[in-house]
Short mmCIF file of C-alpha atoms in Angstrom, two decimals:
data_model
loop_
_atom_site.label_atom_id
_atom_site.label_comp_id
_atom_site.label_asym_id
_atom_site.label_seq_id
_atom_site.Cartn_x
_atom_site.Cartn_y
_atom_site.Cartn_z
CA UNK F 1 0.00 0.00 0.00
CA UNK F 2 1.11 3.92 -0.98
CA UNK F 3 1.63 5.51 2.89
CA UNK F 4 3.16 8.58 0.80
CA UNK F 5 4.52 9.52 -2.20
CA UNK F 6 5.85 12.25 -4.61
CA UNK F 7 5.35 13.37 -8.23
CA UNK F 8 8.75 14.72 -9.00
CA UNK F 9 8.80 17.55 -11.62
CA UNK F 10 12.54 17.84 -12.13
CA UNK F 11 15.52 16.00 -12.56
CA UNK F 12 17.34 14.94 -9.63
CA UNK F 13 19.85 12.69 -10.48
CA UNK F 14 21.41 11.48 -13.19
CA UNK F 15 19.76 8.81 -15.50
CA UNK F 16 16.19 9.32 -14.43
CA UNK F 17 13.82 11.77 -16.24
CA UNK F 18 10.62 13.37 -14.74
CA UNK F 19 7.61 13.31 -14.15
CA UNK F 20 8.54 10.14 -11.99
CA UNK F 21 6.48 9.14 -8.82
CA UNK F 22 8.11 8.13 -6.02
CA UNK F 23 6.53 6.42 -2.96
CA UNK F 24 7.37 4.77 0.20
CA UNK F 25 5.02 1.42 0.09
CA UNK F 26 3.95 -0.70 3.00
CA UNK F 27 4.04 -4.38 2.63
CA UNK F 28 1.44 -6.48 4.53
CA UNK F 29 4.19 -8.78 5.02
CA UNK F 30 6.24 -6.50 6.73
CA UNK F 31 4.77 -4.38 9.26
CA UNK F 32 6.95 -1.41 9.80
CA UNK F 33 9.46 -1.99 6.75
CA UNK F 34 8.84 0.18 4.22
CA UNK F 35 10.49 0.78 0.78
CA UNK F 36 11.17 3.50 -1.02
CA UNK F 37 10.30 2.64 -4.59
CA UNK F 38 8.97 4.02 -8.16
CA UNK F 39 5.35 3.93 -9.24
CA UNK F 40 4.87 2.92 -12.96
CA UNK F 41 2.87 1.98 -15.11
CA UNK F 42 -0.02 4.65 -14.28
CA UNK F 43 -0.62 8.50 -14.54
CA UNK F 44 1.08 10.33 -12.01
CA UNK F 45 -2.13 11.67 -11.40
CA UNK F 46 -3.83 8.11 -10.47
CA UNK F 47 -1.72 7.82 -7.76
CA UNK F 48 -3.24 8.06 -4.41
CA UNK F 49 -2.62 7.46 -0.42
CA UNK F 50 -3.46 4.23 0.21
CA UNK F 51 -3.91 2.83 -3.42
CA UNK F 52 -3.14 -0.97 -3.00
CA UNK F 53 0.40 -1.92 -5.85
CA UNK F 54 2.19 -4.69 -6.80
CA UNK F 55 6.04 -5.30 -7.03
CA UNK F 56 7.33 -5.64 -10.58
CA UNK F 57 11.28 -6.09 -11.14
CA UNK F 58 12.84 -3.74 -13.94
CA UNK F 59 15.82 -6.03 -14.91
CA UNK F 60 19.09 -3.85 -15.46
CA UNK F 61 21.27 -6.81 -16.49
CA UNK F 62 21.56 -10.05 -15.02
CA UNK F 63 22.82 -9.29 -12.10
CA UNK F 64 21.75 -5.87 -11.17
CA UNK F 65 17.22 -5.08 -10.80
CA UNK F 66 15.52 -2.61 -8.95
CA UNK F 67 12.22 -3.68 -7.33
CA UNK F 68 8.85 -1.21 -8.50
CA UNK F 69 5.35 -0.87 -7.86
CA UNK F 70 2.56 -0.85 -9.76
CA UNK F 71 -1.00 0.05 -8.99
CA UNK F 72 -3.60 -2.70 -9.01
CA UNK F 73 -7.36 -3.44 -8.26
CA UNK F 74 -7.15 -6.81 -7.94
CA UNK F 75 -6.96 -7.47 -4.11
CA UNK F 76 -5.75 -10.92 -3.93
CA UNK F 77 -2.04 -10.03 -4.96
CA UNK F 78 -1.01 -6.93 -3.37
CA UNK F 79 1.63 -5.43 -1.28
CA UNK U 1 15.74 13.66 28.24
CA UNK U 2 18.28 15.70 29.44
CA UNK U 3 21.09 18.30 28.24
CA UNK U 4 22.95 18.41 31.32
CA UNK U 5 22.08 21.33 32.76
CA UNK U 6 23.23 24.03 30.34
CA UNK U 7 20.93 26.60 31.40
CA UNK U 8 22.73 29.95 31.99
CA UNK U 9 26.43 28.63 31.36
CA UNK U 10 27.46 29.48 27.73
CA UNK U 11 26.38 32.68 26.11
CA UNK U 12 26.97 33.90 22.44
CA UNK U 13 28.84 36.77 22.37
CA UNK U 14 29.10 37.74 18.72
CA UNK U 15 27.67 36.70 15.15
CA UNK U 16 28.78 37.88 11.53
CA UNK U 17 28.05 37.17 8.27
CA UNK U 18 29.69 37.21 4.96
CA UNK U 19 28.65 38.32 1.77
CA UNK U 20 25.54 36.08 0.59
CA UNK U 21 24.37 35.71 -2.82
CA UNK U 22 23.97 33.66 -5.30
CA UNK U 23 27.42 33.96 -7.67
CA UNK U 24 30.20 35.41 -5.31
CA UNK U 25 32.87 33.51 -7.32
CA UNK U 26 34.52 33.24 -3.60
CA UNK U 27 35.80 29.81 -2.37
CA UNK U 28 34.07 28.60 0.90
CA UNK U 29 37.54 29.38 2.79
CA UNK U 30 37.40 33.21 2.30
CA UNK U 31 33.81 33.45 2.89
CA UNK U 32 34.57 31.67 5.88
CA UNK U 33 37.36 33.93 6.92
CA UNK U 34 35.11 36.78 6.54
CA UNK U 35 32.06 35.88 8.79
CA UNK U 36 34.20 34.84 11.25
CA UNK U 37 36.22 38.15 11.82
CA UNK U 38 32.78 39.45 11.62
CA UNK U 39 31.89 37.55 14.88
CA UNK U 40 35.17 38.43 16.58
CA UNK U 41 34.66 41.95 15.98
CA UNK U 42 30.91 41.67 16.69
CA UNK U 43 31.74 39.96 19.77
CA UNK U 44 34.74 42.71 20.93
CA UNK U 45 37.63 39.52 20.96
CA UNK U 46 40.66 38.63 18.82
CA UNK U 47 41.74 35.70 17.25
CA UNK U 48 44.22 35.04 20.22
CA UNK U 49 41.40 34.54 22.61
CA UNK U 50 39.57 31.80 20.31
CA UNK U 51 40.61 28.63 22.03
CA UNK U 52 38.00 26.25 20.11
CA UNK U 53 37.05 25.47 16.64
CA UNK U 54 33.97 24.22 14.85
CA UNK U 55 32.70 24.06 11.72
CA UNK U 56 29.82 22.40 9.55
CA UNK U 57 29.93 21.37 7.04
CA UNK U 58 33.20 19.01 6.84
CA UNK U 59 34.46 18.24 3.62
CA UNK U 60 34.02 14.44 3.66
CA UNK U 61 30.70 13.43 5.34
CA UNK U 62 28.08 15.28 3.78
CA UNK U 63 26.80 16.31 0.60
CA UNK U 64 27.39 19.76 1.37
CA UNK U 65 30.85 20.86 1.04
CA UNK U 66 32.53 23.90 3.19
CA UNK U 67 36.27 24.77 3.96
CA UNK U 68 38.20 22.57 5.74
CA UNK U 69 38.95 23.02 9.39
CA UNK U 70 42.62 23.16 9.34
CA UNK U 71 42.26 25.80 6.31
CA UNK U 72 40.37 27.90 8.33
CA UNK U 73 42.60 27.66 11.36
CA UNK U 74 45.36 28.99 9.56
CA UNK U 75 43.74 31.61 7.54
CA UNK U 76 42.08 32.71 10.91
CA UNK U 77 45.71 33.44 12.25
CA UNK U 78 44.30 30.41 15.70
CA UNK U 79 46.53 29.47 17.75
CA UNK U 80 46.94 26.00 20.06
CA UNK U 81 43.34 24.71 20.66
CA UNK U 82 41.56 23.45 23.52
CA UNK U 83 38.91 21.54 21.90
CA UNK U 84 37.87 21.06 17.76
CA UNK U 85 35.90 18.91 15.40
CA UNK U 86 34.49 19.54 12.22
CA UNK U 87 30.91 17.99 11.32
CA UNK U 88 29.49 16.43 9.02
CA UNK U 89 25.87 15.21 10.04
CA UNK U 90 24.29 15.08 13.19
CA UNK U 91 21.16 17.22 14.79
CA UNK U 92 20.64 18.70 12.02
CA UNK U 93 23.61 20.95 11.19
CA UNK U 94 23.45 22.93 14.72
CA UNK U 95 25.89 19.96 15.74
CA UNK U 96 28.75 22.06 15.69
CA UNK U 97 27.38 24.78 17.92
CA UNK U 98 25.40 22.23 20.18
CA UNK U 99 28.99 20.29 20.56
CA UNK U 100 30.42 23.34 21.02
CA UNK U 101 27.96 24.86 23.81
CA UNK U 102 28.93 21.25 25.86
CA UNK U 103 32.67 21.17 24.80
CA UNK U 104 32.28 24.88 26.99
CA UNK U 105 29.98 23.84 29.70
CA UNK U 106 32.30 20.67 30.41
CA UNK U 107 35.39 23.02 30.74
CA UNK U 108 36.84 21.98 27.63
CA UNK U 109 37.26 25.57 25.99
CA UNK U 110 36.55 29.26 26.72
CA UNK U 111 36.11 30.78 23.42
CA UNK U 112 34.67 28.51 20.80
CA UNK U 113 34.16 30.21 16.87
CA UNK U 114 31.38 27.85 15.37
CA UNK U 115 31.69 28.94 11.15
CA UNK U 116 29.06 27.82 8.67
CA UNK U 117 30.45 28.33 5.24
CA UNK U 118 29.53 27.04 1.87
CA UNK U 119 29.27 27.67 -1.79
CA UNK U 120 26.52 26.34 -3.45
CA UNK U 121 26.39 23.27 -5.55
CA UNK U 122 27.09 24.35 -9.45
CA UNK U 123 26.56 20.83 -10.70
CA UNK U 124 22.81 19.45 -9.99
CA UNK U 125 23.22 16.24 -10.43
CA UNK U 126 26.09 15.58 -7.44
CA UNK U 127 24.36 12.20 -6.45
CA UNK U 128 24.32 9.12 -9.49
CA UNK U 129 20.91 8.11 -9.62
CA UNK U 130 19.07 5.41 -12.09
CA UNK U 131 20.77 2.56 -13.18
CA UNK U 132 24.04 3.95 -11.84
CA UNK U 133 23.06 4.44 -8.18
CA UNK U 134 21.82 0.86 -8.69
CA UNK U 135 24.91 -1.06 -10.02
CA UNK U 136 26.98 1.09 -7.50
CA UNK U 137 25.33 1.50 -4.17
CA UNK U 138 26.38 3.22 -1.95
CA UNK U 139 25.24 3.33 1.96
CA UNK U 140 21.76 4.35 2.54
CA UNK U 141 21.73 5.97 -0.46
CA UNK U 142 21.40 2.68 -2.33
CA UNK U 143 17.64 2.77 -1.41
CA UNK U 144 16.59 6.00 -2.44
CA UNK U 145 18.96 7.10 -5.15
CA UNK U 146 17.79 4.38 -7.43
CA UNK U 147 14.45 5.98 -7.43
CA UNK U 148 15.59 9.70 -8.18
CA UNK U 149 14.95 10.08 -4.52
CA UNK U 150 19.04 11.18 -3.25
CA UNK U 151 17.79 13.56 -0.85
CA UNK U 152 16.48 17.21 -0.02
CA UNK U 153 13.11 17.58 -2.01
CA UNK U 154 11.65 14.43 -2.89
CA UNK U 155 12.34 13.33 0.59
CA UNK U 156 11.34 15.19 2.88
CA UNK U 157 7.83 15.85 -0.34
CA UNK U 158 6.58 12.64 0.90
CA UNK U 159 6.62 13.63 4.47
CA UNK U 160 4.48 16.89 3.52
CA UNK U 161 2.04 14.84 1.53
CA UNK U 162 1.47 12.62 4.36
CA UNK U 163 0.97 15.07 6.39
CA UNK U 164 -1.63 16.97 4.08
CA UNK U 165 -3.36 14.22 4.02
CA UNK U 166 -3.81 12.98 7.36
CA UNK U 167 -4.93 16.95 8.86
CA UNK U 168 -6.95 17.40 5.18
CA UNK U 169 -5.04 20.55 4.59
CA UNK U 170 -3.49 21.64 1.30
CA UNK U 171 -0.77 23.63 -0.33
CA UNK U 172 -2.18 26.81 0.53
CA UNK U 173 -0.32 25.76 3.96
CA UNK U 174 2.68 25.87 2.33
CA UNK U 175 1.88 29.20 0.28
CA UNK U 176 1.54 30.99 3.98
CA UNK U 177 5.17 30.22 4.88
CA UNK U 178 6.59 30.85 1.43
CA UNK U 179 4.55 34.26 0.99
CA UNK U 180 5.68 35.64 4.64
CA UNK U 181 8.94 34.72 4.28
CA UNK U 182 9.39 36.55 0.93
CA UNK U 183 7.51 39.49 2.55
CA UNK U 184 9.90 39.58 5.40
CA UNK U 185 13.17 39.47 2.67
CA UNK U 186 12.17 42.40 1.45
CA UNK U 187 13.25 44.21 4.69
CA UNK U 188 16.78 42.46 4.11
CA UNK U 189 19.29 43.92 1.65
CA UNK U 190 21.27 40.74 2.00
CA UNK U 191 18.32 38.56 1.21
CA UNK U 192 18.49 36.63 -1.88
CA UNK U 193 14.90 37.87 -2.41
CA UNK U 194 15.51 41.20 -1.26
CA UNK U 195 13.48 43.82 -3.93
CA UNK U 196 11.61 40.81 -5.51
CA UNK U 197 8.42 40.02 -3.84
CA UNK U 198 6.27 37.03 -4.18
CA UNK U 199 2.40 37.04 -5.15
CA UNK U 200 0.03 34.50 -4.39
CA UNK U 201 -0.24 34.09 -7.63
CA UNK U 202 3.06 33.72 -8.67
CA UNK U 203 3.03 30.96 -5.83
CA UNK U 204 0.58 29.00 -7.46
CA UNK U 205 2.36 29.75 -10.67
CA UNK U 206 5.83 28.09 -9.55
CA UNK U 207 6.23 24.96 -11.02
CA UNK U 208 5.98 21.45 -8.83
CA UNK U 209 9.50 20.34 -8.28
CA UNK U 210 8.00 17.53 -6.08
CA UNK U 211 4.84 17.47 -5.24
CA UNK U 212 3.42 19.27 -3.02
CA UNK U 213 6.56 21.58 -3.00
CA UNK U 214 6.78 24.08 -5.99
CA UNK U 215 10.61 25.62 -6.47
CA UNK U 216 9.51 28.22 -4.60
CA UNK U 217 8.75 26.12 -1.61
CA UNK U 218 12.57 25.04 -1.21
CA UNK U 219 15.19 27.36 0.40
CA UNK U 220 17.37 29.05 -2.12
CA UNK U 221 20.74 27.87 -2.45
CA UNK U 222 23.64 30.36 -2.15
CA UNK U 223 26.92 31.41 -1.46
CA UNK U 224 27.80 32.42 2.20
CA UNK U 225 28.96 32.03 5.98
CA UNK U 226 27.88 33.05 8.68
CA UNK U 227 29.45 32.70 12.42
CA UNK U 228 28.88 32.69 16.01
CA UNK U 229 31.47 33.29 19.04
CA UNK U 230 30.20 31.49 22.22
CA UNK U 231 32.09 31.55 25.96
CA UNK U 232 31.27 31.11 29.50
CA UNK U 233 28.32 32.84 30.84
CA UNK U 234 30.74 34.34 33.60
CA UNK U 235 33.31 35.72 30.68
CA UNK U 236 30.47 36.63 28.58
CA UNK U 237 29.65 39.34 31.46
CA UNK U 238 32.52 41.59 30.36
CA UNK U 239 31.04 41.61 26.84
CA UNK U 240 28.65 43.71 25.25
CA UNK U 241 24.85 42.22 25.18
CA UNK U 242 25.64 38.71 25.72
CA UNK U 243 22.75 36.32 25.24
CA UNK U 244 22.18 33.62 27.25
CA UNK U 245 21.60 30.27 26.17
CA UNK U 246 18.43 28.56 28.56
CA UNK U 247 18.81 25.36 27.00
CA UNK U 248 18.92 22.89 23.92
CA UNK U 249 17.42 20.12 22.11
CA UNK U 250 18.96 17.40 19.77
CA UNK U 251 17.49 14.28 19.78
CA UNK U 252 16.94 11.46 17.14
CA UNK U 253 13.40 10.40 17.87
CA UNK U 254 12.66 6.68 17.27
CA UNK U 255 14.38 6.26 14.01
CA UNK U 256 17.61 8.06 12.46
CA UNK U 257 16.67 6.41 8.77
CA UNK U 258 14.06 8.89 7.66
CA UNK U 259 12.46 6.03 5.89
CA UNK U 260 11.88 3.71 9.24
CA UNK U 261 9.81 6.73 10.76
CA UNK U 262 7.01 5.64 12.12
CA UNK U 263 4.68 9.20 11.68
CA UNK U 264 5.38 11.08 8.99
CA UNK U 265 3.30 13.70 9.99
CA UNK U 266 5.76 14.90 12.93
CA UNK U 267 9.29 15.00 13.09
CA UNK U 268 12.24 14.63 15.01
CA UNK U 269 11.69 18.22 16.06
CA UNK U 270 8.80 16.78 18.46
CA UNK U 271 11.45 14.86 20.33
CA UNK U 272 13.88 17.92 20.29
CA UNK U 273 11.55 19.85 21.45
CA UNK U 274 10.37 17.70 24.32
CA UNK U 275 14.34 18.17 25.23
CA UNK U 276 13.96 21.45 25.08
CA UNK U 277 11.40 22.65 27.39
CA UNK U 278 11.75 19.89 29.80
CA UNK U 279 15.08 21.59 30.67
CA UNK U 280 14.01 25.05 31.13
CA UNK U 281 10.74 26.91 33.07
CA UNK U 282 9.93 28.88 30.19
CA UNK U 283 6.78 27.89 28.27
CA UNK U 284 6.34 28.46 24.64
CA UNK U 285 4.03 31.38 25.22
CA UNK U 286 7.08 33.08 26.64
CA UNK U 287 9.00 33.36 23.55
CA UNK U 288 9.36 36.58 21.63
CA UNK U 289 10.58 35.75 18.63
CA UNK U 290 11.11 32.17 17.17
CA UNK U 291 13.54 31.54 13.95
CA UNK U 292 11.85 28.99 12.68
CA UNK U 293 13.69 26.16 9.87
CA UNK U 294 12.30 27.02 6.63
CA UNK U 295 14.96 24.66 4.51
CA UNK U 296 11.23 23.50 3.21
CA UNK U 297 8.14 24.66 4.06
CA UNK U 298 6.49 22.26 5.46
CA UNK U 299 9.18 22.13 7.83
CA UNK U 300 8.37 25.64 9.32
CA UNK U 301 4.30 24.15 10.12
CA UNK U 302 6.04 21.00 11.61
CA UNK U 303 8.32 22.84 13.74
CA UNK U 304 5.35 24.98 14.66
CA UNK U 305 3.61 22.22 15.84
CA UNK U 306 6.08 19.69 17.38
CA UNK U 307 7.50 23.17 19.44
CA UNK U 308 3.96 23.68 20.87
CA UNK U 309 3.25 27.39 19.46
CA UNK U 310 0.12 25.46 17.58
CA UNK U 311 -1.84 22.53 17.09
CA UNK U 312 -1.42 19.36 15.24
CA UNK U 313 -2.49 20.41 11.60
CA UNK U 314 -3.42 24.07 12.50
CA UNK U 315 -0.32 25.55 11.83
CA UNK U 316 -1.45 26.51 8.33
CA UNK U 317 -3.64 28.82 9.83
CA UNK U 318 -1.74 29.40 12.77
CA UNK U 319 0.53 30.98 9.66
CA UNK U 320 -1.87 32.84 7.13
CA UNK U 321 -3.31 34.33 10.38
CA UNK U 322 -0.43 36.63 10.81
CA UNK U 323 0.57 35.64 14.05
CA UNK U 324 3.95 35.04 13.06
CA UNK U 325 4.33 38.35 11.06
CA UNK U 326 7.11 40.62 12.61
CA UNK U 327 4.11 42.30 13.98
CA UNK U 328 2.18 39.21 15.46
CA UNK U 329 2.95 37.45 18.90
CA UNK U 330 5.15 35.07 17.55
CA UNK U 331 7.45 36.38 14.55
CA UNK U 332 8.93 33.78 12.84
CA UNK U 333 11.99 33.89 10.11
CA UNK U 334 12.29 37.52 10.63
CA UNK U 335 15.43 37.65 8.42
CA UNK U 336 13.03 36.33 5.48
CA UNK U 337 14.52 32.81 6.69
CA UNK U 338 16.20 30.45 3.62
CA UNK U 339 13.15 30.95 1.67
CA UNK U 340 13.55 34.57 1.36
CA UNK U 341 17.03 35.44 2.25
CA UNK U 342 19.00 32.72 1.14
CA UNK U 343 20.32 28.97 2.63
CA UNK U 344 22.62 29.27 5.60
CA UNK U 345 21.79 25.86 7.19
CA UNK U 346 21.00 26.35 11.20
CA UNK U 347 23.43 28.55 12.03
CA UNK U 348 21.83 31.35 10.19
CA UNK U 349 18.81 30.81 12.30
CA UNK U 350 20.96 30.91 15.79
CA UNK U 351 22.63 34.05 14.43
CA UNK U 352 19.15 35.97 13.14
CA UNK U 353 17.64 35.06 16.84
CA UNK U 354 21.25 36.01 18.46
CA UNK U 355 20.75 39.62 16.93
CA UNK U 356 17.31 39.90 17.35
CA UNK U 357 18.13 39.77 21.48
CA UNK U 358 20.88 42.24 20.93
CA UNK U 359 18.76 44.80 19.04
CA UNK U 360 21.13 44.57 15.32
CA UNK U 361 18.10 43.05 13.45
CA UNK U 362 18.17 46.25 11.57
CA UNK U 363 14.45 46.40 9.34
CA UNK U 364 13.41 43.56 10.80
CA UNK U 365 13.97 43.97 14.31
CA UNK U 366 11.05 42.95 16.86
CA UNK U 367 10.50 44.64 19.54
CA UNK U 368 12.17 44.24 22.59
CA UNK U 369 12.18 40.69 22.44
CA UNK U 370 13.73 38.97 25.90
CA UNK U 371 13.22 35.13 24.87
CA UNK U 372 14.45 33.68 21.42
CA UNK U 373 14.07 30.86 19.65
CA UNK U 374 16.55 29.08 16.87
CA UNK U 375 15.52 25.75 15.29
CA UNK U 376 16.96 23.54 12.48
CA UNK U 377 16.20 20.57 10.86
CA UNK U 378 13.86 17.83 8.80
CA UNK U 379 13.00 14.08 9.60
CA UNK U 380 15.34 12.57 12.10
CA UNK U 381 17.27 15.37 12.00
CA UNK U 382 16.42 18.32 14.90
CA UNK U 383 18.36 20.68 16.55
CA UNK U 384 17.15 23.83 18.89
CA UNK U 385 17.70 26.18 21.33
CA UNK U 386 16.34 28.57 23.67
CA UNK U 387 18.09 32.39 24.24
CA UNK U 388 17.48 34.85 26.81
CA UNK U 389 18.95 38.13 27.62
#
């Protein structure tokens, strides 16, 4: 679940272009741990407070990946 | 929580500034230099009588750069010190004068010059992010740089939007702080504002750098120092106007990784200021004029809050009511603060409440204030303290 997040307007850091959201997500797994992580997949608009993702790996090369979220509405796989 | 019992035995004697602005073309050591003889002669001492050192930031620790300590002993003409230590991190950049207020109090230096100096970052992009913070990680940084999240903004963004969220309040919040602070500048011919006013439309106008914060709602980077001599309360009697310092805060709250906090909502300001007032009689009403952190602006209504001057989520209004206009019962960033006048880290803050007790605020002096404020600080970062003449 999004406990906060952050539409961010203007580049930061090298190699990653705005608009990019970034969120700190709250497993139901893991009470207490939570992860600082990138939203795709949706509107930075659609993103909300609360709003129930999903983890999806974006595979830099075999042995590097960085873990993201993606919104979802189905409620039997969510973080 | 205690600090010790410092009421009433370290005073500041003196603060100075450099030049400020936005392209002095000056290296952080001669910006350095100057604020600190501006302190020295503010304070009526000379560089023989300096018997400790301390300066933020360091040159290896954080991501802000300033001279380092042995450059500025030299150029400063110091002699054999009692007691030195540069600083990286800690409560929230006031650990070199907080160090430097117990390095006194324990008897292990008379005169201690705390210097803030720094020249603002030229180069944006001074943390890898993307792919490259990911194939080369690097401390805690490996969690957030990844995401385009290094620091500063986006950080502390998320904070402000939880907090939004949970009181039902909205960026007009943040458009209180911003607009008074940028009224205030204009008082201040050093302030990077100074002669350019903000509307409330042009607030709403600034673009989103991270939502909620527009560019407007982060402090404005610049070139400067700024300094402030501090001695024993009994040596500080032969000085002119010393100011008293009643007592200090610094703690961590529950978590020092920002992303482990448990309530976004408050920060470790609540903690810091629990330190605070538990070590002194005087109640928040009591204070005259409070500089207030405005590195962000959210910040400012946190402090607000976790100090006590307001309610949990009313310090919007606490703000746009004018109560902490020069002319209200609480000023706040009187200088115009880092959104109007420029970033100076904490130290600016101790030195704008430090003059405001000894009648130099100039435009934007209160009146006859007797209790000041100076805070500093975001997440688990907090530092404070409470002034008296």
């Amino acid at each position: 679940m999004i406990h906060t997040f952050t539409v961010v307007g203007r580049q930061f850091v090298d190699g990653l272009e705005p608009p990019y959201v970034v969120a700190m997500v709250e497993l139901d797994e893991a009470p207490g741990v939570r992860l600082i992580a990138n939203i795709v997949g949706s509107a930075p608009d659609d993103v909300r407070i609360g709003a129930a993702v999903r983890g999806v790996f974006q595979v830099l090369d075999a042995e590097v990946g960085l873990l993201d979220f993606e919104l979802v509405r189905d409620e039997s796989s969510v973080a | 929580m205690s600090t010790g019992g410092i009421g009433g035995r370290v005073s500041i004697v003196g603060t100075g500034y450099s030049e400020v602005g936005r392209d002095t073309g000056r290296t952080e050591g001669s910006l350095a230099v100057e604020a600190a003889l501006a302190a020295l002669d503010d304070a009526g001492l000379g560089a023989a009588e300096v018997d400790g050192l301390a300066v933020y930031p360091d040159r290896v620790s954080d991501p802000f750069e300033g001279p380092t300590i042995g450059y500025l002993h030299h150029a400063l003409g110091l002699g054999e010190l009692s007691w030195w230590q540069a600083f990286g991190t800690g409560p929230a950049q006031l650990a070199p004068l907080l160090q430097a207020v117990y390095a006194i109090a324990g008897g292990g230096a008379d005169v201690v010059l705390v210097v803030r100096a720094h020249v603002r970052q030229r180069n944006p992009f001074y943390v890898a992010g993307g792919r490259a913070a990911a194939e080369n990680p690097s401390g805690a940084l490996a969690f957030r740089a990844p995401y385009g999240a290094p620091g500063g903004a986006p950080r502390l963004a998320m904070w402000a939007q939880r907090y939004l969220h949970v009181y039902g309040r909205t960026d007009a919040d943040l458009a209180a702080v911003v607009l008074q602070c940028r009224d205030n500048a204009q008082r201040n011919p050093r302030a990077a504002w100074y002669g350019k006013p903000l509307t409330e439309a042009e607030y709403y106008a600034s673009p989103h750098i991270a939502t909620p914060f527009r560019i407007v709602d982060c402090d404005y980077p610049v070139d400067g120092a700024v300094a402030v001599v501090l001695t024993r309360a009994d040596r500080a009697a032969d000085l002119e106007r010393p100011v008293q310092i009643e007592s200090i805060g610094h703690a961590s709250g529950p978590s020092i990784e920002w992303e482990l906090w448990p309530d976004l909502t408050s920060m470790a300001s609540a903690q810091t200021a629990a330190q605070l007032w538990s070590s002194t009689s005087i109640t928040p009403a009591e204070v005259d004029v409070a500089e207030i952190y405005d590195g962000f602006s959210w910040l400012t209504l946190a402090w607000l809050e976790d100090l006590g001057f307001c309610d949990r989520g009313d310090a919007g209004d606490f703000v746009a009511s004018g109560a902490t206009r020069l002319d209200g019962r609480l000023p706040i960033c009187t200088d115009g603060g880092q959104l109007g006048a420029g970033r100076l880290h904490g130290l600016g803050k101790v030195a704008t409440a430090a003059r405001q007790l000894r009648g130099q605020a100039e435009r934007w002096q209160v009146s006859h204030p007797e209790v000041a404020l100076a805070c500093a600080g975001g997440g688990s970062m907090a530092g404070a303290l409470l002034m008296t003449v």
